[in-house]
Coordinates of C-alpha atoms in Angstrom, one line a residue:
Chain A
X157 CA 197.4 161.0 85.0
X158 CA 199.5 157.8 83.8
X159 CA 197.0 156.2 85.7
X160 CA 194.8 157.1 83.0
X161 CA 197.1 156.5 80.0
X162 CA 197.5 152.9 81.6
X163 CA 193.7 152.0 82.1
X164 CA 193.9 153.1 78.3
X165 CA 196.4 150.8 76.9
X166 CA 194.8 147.9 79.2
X167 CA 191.2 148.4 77.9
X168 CA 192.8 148.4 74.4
X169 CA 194.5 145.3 75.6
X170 CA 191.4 143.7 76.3
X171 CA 189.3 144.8 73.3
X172 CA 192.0 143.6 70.7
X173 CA 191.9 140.5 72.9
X174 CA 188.5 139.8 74.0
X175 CA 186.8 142.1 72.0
X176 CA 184.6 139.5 70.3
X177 CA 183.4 138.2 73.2
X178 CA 182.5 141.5 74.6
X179 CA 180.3 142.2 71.3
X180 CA 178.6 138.4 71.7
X181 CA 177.9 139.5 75.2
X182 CA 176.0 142.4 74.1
X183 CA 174.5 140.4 71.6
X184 CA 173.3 137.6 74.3
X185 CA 172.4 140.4 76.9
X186 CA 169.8 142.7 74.8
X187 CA 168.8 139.7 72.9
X188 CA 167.6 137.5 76.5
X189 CA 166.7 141.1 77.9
X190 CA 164.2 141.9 75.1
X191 CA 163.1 138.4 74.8
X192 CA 162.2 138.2 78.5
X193 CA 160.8 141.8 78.8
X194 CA 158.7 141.0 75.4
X195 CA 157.1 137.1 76.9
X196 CA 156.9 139.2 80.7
X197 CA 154.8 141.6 79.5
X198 CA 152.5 138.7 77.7
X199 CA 152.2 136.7 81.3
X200 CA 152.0 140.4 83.2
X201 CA 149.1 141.4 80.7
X202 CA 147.2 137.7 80.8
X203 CA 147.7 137.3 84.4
X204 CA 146.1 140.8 85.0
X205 CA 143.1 140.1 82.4
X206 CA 143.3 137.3 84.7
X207 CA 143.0 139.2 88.3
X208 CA 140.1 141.5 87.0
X209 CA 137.8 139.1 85.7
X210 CA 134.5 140.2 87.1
X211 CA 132.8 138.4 89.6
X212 CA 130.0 139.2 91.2
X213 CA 127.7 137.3 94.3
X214 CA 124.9 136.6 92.1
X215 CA 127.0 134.4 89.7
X216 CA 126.7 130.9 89.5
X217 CA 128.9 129.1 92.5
X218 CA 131.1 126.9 89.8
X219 CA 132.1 130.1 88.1
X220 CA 133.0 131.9 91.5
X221 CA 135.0 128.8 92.8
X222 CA 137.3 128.7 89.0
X223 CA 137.5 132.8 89.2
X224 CA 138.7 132.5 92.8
X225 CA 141.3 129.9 91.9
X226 CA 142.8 131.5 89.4
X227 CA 143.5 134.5 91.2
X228 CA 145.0 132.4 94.1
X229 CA 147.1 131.1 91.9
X230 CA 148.2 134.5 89.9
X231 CA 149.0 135.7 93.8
X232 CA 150.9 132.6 94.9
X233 CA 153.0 132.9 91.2
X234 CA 153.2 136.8 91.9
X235 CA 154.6 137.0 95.0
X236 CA 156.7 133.3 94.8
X237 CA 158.7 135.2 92.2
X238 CA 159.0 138.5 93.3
X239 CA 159.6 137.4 96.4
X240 CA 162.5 135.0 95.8
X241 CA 166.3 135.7 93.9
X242 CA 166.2 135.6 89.8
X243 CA 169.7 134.0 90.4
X244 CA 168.2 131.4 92.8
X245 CA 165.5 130.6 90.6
X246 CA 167.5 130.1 87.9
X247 CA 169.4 127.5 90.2
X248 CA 166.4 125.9 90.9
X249 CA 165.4 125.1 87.5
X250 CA 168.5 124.3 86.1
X251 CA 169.6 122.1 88.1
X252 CA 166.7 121.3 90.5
X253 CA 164.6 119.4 87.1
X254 CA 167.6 116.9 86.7
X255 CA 167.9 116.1 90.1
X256 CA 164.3 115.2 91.1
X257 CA 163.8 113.6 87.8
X258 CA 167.4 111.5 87.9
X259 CA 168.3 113.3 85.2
X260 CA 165.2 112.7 82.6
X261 CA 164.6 116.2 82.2
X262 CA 167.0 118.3 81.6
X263 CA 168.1 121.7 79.5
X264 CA 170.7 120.6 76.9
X265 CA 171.2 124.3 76.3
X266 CA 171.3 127.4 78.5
X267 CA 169.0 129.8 76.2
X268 CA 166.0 128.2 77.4
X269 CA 166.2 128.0 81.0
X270 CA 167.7 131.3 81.0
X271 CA 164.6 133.0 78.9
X272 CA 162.1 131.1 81.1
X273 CA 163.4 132.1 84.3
X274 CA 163.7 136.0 82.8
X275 CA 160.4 135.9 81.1
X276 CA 158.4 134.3 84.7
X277 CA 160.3 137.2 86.7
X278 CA 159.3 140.0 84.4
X279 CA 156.2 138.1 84.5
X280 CA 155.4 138.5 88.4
X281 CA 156.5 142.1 88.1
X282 CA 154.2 143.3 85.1
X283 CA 152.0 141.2 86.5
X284 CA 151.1 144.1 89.2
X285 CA 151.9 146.7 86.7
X286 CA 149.4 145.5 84.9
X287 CA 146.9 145.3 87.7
X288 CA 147.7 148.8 88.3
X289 CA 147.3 149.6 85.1
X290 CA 144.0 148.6 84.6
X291 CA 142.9 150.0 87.6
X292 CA 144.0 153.2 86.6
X293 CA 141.8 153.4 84.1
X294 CA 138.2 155.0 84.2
X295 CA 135.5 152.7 85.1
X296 CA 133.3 154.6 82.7
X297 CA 135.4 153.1 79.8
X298 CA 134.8 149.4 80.6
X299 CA 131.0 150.5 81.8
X300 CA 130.7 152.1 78.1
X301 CA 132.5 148.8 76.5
X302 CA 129.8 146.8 78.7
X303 CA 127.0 148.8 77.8
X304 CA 127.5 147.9 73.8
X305 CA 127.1 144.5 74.6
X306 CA 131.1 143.5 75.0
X307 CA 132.1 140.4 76.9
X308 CA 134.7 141.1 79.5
X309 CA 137.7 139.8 77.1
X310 CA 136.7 142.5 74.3
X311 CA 136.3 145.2 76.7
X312 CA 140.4 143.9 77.9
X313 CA 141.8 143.7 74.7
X314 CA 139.8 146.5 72.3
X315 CA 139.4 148.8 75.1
X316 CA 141.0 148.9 78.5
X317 CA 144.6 146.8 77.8
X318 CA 145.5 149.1 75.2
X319 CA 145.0 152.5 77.1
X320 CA 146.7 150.7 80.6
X321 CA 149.7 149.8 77.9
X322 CA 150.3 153.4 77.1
X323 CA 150.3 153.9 80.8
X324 CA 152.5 151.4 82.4
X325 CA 154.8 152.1 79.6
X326 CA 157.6 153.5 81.6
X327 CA 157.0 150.3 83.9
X328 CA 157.6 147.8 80.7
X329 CA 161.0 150.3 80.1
X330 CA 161.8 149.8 83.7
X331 CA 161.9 146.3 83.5
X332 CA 163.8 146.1 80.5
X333 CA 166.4 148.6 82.0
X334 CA 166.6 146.0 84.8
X335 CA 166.5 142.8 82.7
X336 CA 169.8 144.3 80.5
X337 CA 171.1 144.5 83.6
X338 CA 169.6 141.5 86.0
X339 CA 170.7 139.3 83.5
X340 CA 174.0 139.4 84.2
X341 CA 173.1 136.6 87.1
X342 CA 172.6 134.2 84.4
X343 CA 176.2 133.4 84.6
X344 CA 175.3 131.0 87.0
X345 CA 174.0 128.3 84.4
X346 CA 176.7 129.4 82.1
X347 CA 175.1 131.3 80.5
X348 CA 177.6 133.8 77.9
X349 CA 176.3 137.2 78.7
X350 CA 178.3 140.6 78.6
X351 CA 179.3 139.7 82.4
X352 CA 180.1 136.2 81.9
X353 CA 182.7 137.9 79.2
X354 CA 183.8 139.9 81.6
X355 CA 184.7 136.9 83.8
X356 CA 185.9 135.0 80.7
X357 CA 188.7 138.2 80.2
X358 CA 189.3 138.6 83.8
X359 CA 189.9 135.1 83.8
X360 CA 192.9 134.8 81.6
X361 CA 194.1 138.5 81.3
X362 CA 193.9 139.4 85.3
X363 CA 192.5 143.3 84.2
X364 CA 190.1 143.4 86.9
X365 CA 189.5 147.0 86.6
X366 CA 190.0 147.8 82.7
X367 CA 187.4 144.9 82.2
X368 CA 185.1 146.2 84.6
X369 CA 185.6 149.4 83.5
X370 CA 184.7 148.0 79.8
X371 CA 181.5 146.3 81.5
X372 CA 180.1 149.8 83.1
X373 CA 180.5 151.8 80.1
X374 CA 179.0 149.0 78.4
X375 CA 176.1 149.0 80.2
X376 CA 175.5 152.4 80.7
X377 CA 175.8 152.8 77.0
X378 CA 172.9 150.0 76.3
X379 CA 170.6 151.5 79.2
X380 CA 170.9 154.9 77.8
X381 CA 169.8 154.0 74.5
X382 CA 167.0 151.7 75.7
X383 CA 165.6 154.8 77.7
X384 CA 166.0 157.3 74.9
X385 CA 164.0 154.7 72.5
X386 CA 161.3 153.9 75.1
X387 CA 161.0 157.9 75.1
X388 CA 160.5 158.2 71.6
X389 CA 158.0 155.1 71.5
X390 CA 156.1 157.0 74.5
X391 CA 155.9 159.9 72.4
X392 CA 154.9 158.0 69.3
X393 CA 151.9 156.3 71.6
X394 CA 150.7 159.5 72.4
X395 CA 150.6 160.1 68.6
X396 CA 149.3 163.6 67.0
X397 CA 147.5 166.4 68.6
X398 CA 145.9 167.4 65.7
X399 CA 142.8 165.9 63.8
X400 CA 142.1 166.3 60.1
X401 CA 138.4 167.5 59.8
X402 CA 136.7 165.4 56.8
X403 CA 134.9 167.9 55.2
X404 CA 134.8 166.9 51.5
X405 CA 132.5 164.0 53.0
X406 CA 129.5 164.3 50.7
X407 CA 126.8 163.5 53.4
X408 CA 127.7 165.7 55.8
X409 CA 125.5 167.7 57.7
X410 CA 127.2 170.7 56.2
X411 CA 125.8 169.3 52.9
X412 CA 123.3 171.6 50.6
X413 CA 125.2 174.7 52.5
X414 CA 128.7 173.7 51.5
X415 CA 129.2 171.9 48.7
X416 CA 132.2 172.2 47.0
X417 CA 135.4 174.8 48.0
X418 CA 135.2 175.9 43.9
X419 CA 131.3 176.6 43.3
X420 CA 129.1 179.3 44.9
X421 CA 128.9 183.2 44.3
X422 CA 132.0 185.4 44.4
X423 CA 130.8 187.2 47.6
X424 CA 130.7 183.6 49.0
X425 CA 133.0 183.3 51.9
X426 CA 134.2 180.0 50.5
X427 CA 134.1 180.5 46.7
X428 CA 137.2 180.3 45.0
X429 CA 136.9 184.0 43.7
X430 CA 136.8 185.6 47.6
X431 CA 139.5 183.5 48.4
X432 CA 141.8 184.5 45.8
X433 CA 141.1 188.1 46.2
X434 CA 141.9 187.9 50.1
X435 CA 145.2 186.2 49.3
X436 CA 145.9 188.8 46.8
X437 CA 144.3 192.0 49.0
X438 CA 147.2 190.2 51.8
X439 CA 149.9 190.1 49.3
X440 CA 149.5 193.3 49.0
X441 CA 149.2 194.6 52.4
X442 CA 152.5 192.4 53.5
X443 CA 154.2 194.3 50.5
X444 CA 153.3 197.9 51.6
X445 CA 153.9 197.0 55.3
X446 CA 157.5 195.6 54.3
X447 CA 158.3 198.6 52.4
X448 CA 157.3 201.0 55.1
X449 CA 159.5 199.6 57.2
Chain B
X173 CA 99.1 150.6 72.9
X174 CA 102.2 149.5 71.5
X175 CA 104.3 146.3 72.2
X176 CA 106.0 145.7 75.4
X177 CA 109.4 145.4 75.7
X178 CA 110.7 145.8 79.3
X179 CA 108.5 144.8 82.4
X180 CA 110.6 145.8 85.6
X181 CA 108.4 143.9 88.2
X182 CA 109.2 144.2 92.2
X183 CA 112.5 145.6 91.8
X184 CA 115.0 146.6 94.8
X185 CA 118.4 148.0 95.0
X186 CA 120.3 147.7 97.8
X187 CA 124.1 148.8 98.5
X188 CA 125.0 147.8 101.8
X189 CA 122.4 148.4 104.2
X190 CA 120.9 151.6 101.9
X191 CA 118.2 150.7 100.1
X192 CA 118.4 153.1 97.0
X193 CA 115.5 150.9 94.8
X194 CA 111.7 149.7 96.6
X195 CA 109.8 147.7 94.8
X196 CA 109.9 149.2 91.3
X197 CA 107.1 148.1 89.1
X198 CA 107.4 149.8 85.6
X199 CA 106.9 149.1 81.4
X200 CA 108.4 150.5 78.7
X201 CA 106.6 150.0 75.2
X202 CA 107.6 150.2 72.1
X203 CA 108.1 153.8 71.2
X204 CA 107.9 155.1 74.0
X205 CA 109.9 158.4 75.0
X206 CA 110.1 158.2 79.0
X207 CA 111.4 160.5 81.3
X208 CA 112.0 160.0 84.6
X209 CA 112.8 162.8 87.1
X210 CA 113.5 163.1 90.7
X211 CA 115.7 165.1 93.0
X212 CA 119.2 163.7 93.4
X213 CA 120.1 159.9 95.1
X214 CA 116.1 159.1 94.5
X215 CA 117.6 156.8 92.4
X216 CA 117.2 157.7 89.3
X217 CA 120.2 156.7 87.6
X218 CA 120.4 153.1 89.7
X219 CA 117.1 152.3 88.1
X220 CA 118.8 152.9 84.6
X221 CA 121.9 150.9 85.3
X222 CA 119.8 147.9 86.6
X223 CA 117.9 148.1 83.4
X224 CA 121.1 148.2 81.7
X225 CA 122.4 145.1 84.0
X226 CA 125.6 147.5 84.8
X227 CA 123.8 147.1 88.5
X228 CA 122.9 143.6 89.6
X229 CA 119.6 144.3 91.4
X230 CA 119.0 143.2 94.5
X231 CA 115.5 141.9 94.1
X232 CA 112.5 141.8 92.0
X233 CA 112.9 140.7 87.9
X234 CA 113.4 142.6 84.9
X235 CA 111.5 141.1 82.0
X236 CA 112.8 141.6 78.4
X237 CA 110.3 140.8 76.0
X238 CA 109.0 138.2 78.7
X239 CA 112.7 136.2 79.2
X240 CA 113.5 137.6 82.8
X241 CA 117.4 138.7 82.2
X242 CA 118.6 138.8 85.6
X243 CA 118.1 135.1 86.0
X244 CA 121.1 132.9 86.8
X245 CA 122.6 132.1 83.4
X246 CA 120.9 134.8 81.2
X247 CA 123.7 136.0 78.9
X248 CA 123.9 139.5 80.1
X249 CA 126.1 140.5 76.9
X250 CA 123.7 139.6 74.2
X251 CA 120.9 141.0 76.5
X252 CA 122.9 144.8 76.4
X253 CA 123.5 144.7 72.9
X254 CA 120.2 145.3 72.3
X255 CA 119.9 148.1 75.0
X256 CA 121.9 151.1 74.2
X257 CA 123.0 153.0 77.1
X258 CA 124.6 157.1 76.7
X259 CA 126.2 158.3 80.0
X260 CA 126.3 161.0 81.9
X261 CA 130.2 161.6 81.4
X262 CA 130.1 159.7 77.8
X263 CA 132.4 157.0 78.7
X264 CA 134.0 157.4 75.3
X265 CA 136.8 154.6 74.3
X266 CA 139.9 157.3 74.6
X267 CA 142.0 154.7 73.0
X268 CA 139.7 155.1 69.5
X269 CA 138.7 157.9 66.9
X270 CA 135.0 159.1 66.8
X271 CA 134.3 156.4 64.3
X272 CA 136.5 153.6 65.4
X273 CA 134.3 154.1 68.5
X274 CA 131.0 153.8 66.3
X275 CA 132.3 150.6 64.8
X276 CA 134.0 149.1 67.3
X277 CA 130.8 147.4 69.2
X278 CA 129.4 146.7 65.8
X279 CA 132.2 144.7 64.6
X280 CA 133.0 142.8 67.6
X281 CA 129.7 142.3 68.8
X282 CA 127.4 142.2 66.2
X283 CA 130.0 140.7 64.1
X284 CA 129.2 143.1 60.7
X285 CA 132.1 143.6 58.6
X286 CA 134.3 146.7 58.5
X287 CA 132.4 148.3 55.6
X288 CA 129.1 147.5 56.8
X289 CA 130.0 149.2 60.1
X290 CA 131.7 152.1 58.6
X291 CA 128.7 153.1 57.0
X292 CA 126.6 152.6 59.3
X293 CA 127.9 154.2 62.0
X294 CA 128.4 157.3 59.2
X295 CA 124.7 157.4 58.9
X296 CA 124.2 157.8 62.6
X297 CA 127.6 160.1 63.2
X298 CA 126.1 162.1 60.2
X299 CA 122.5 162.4 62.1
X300 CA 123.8 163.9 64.9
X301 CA 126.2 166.0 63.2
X302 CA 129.3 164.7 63.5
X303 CA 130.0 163.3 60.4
X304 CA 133.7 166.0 60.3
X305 CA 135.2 164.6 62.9
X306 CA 135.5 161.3 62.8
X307 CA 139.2 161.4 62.6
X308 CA 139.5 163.5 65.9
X309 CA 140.2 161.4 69.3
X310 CA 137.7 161.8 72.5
X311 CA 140.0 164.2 73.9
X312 CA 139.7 166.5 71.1
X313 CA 136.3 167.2 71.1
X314 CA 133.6 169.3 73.3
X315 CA 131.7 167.6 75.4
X316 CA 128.1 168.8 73.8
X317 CA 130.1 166.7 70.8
X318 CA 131.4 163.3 73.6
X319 CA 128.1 162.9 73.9
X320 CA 126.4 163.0 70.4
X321 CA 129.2 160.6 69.5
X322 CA 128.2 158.7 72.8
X323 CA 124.3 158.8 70.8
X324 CA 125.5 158.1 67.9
X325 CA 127.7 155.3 69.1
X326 CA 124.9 153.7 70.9
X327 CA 122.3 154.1 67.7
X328 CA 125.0 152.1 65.7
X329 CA 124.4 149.2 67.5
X330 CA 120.2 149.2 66.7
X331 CA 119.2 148.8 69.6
X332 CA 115.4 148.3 71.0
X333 CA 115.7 150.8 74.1
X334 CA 118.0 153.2 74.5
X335 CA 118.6 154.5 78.0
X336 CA 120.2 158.2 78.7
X337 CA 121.8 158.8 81.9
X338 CA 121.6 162.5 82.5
X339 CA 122.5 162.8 79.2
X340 CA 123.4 167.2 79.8
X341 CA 124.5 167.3 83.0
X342 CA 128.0 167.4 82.4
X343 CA 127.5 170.4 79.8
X344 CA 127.6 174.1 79.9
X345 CA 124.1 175.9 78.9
X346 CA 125.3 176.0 75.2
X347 CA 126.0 172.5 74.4
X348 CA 122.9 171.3 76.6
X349 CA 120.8 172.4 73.0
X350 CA 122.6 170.3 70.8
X351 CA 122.6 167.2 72.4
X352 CA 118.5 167.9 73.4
X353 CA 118.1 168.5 69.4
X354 CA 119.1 165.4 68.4
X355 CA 117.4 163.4 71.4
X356 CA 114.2 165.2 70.5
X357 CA 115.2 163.8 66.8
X358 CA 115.3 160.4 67.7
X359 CA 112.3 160.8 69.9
X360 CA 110.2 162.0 67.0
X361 CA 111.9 159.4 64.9
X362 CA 109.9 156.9 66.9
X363 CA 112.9 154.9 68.9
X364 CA 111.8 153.8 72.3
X365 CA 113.7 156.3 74.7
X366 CA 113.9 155.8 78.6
X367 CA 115.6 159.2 80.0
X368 CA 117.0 160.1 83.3
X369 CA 117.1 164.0 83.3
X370 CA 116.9 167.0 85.1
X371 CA 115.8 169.2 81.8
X372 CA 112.2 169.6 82.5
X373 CA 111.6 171.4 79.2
X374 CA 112.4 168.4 77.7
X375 CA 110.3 165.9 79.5
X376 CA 107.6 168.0 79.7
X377 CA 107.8 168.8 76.0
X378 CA 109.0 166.0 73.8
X379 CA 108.8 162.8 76.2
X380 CA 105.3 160.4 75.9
X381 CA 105.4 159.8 79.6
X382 CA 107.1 161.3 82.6
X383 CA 107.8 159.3 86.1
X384 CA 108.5 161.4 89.4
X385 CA 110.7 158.9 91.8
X386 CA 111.2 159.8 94.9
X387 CA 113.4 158.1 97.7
X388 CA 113.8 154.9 95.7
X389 CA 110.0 154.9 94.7
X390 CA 108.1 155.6 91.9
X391 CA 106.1 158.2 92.9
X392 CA 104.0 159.3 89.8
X393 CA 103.7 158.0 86.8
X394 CA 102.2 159.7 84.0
X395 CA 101.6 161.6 80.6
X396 CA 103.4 165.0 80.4
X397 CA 100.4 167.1 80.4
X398 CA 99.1 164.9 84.0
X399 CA 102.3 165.0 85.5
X400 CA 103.5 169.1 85.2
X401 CA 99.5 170.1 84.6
X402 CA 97.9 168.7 87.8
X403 CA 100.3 166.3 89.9
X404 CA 98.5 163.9 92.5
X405 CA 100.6 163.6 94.9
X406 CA 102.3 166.7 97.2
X407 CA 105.8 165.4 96.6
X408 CA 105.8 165.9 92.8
X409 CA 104.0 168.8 93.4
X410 CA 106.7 170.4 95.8
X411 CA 109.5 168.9 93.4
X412 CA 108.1 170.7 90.8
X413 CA 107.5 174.5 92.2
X414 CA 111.2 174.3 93.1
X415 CA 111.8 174.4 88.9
X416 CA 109.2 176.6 88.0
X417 CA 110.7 179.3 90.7
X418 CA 113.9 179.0 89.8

């Protein structure tokens, strides 16, 4: 138990300390994590607008040859950064621009690299997401789009992209999830993240546990609240069940039978005379019905 | 004789090795009402969709107003605007309200303005009824109601020809009336109508010309009262006992 009370006093230890840091690392984290999610998703939805343009045999060649290179190069992007380390990448721009261009080109600050290297990754994963996403959806829906006349951009962005979003929602939280967390790597181009406080407190203080102990409860805390808000943006996608009919419209087809909810005869069902004698014949009823009871 | 405005001239259809089209020769005029019936895979509906360009054919030319669209570098967009298309299973945009669909194609690809739009796809939404619900999503609607949206949304656009693609055969006996009511509307409203259709009342009663295809041909080819009063050919004639049976 004084195990306990001890991990206690050192965590306080650390926040009255370092407890600045901690917050800034937050701050950094969710701020390059939404960032990178945010410009992913733009590259995972162009480069699968990209991937679906249609293409047919008939088409003239030029066309075929520019459609065919531009999904060679989505694929060779995709897979070249799924397939390889976030951390490695980030090596490899950081410090892999200075060196081939003796240092020319370089990132005077760590925010940029950082959200580029985030952003491509996220990128390469939505990037199938997406794919999937718009193959998920009904081919009816983009042959209804086509049939009034759409070009294959309108039919993306009025019609299809907007329904795949709803569906490779829980993908985009995914990534998020694992962009709060991924970027701890980031550390390696100094960049000040919750983890590189961690290493900054460690550093100095020697908690190793307490502070890591901090770190997982920090994280847990930020993940749990990212998937409870993603939940309730889901739900507010999905939007209401419900529909308000519109029948006060004047040109309806209803019109000349229905006119307006106050005119018409008394033994009208809709007249305003039947309808206050059925709430008062119900009033009534719900009065005798109480008191029998 | 009214003005022509398709001329499908040698056409073929292949998918693989199947040939679902031969040699399809075929007009529409204007105000026409066509229907064209057939047994299932005579291809029917292929014919329809390679009017519609939503099938590239294999062969043979498709002549709109005398431009041949399935040239190389015909601008199959602008060509479709202008040929309204109502599917089988409705293909509403799911993402959209009744009237966002309505306006969506008008906006974007005709380029009216929002008003504009909204009132003219209420006049259409109105003639077929569904004026109420314009608020309510695909989802929340019947399908006998899909598909007079689908009519409407099409009708918005004012286009030449309007093709229906079995239009009632994804509806229960009830909702097959409503949708027929407001096809035999526009029918009798004088729009040029090319419909794919197993409702033989309908074609025998409110179309201007009906066409029998059979195994990728067109077999006959003639008014109403030629085709169901004394068919040529044994084929239609066999095709057609099997209805009047039944």
């Amino acid at each position: 138990m004084n195990k306990f009370a001890q991990l206690g006093s050192d965590i306080v230890k650390l926040l009255s300390k370092y407890g600045g840091s901690y917050i800034s690392g937050i701050e950094n984290t969710l701020i390059l994590a939404l960032a990178g999610t945010f410009i992913g998703c733009l590259i995972g939805f162009i480069c699968g607008m990209l991937n679906t343009i249609p293409c047919a045999k008939t088409d003239h060649p030029v066309k075929r040859f520019f459609v065919g290179l531009i999904r060679a190069i989505v694929r060779v992007y995709v897979e070249v950064f799924r397939g390889t380390p976030m951390v490695l990448q980030a090596v490899f721009m950081y410090y892999g621009l200075p060196y081939f261009t003796n240092n020319a080109v370089k990132f005077s600050g760590y925010w940029i690299p950082a959200l580029v290297v985030v952003s491509i990754n996220t990128g390469a994963y939505m990037a199938e997401s997406v794919r999937g996403g718009i193959i998920s959806i009904d081919p009816g829906q983009t042959e209804g789009a086509k049939a009034i006349g759409m070009t294959h951009v309108q039919t993306m962005t009025n019609v299809i992209l907007p329904q795949a979003f709803r569906n490779i929602m829980p993908q985009i939280g995914n990534n998020f999830i694992i962009n709060v967390k991924d970027t701890s790597v980031m550390f390696i181009i100094g960049f000040p993240d919750f983890f590189a406080a961690h290493r900054a407190a460690v550093g100095a203080s020697y908690l190793y546990f307490p502070s890591a102990t901090v770190e997982m409860a920090g994280y847990l805390t930020m993940t749990l609240i990212a998937s409870f808000l993603l939940r309730w943006i889901e739900k507010k996608l999905d939007g209401d069940s419900s529909f308000e009919l519109v029948l006060d419209d004047q040109l309806t087809m209803t019109a000349g039978t229905y006119n307006h909810p106050d005119k018409g005869t008394p033994f009208d069902e809709r007249s305003k005379e039947y309808r206050d004698n059925l709430t008062e014949s119900m009033k009534n009823r719900n009065f005798t019905a109480r008191g029998e009871r | 004789m009214g003005e022509l405005i398709l001329q499908v001239n040698h056409l073929s259809k292949s998918f693989g090795s199947n040939l679902v089209l031969r040699d399809i020769d075929f007009t529409v005029e204007k105000g026409d009402v066509i229907s064209i019936i057939g047994a299932s895979g005579s291809g029917k509906s292929t014919l329809l969709r390679c009017i519609n360009l939503l099938e590239t054919p294999t062969s043979g030319e498709i002549l709109y107003h005398g431009k041949n669209v399935v040239a190389r570098g015909v601008n199959a967009t602008e060509y479709r605007s202008h040929v309204g298309m109502v599917f089988q299973s409705f293909n509403l945009f799911n993402n959209m309200t009744v009237l966002e669909n309505c306006m969506v194609g008008q906006t974007k690809v005709l380029k009216r303005g929002k008003e504009e739009a909204r009132q003219h796809a209420m006049k259409y939404l109105e003639e077929v009824g569904m004026a109420p619900y314009i608020n309510a999503k695909p989802r929340q609607i019947s399908g006998g109601q899909k598909q007079r949206v689908a009519i409407a949304r099409a009708m918005a656009m004012d286009p030449e020809v309007l093709l229906f693609d079995e239009p009632t055969s994804a509806l229960d006996p009830e909702m097959v009336g409503e949708v027929l009511s407001v096809m035999q509307r526009l029918a009798e409203e004088g729009m040029t109508m090319l419909v794919v259709t197993h409702e033989m009342a309908f074609a025998r009663d409110v179309s201007t010309r009906v066409v029998y295809m059979n195994q990728g041909v067109i077999c006959e080819d003639g008014s109403p009262e030629e085709l169901f009063g004394n068919p040529q050919k044994q084929e239609t004639r066999d095709f057609l006992s099997r209805f009047r049976n039944s």
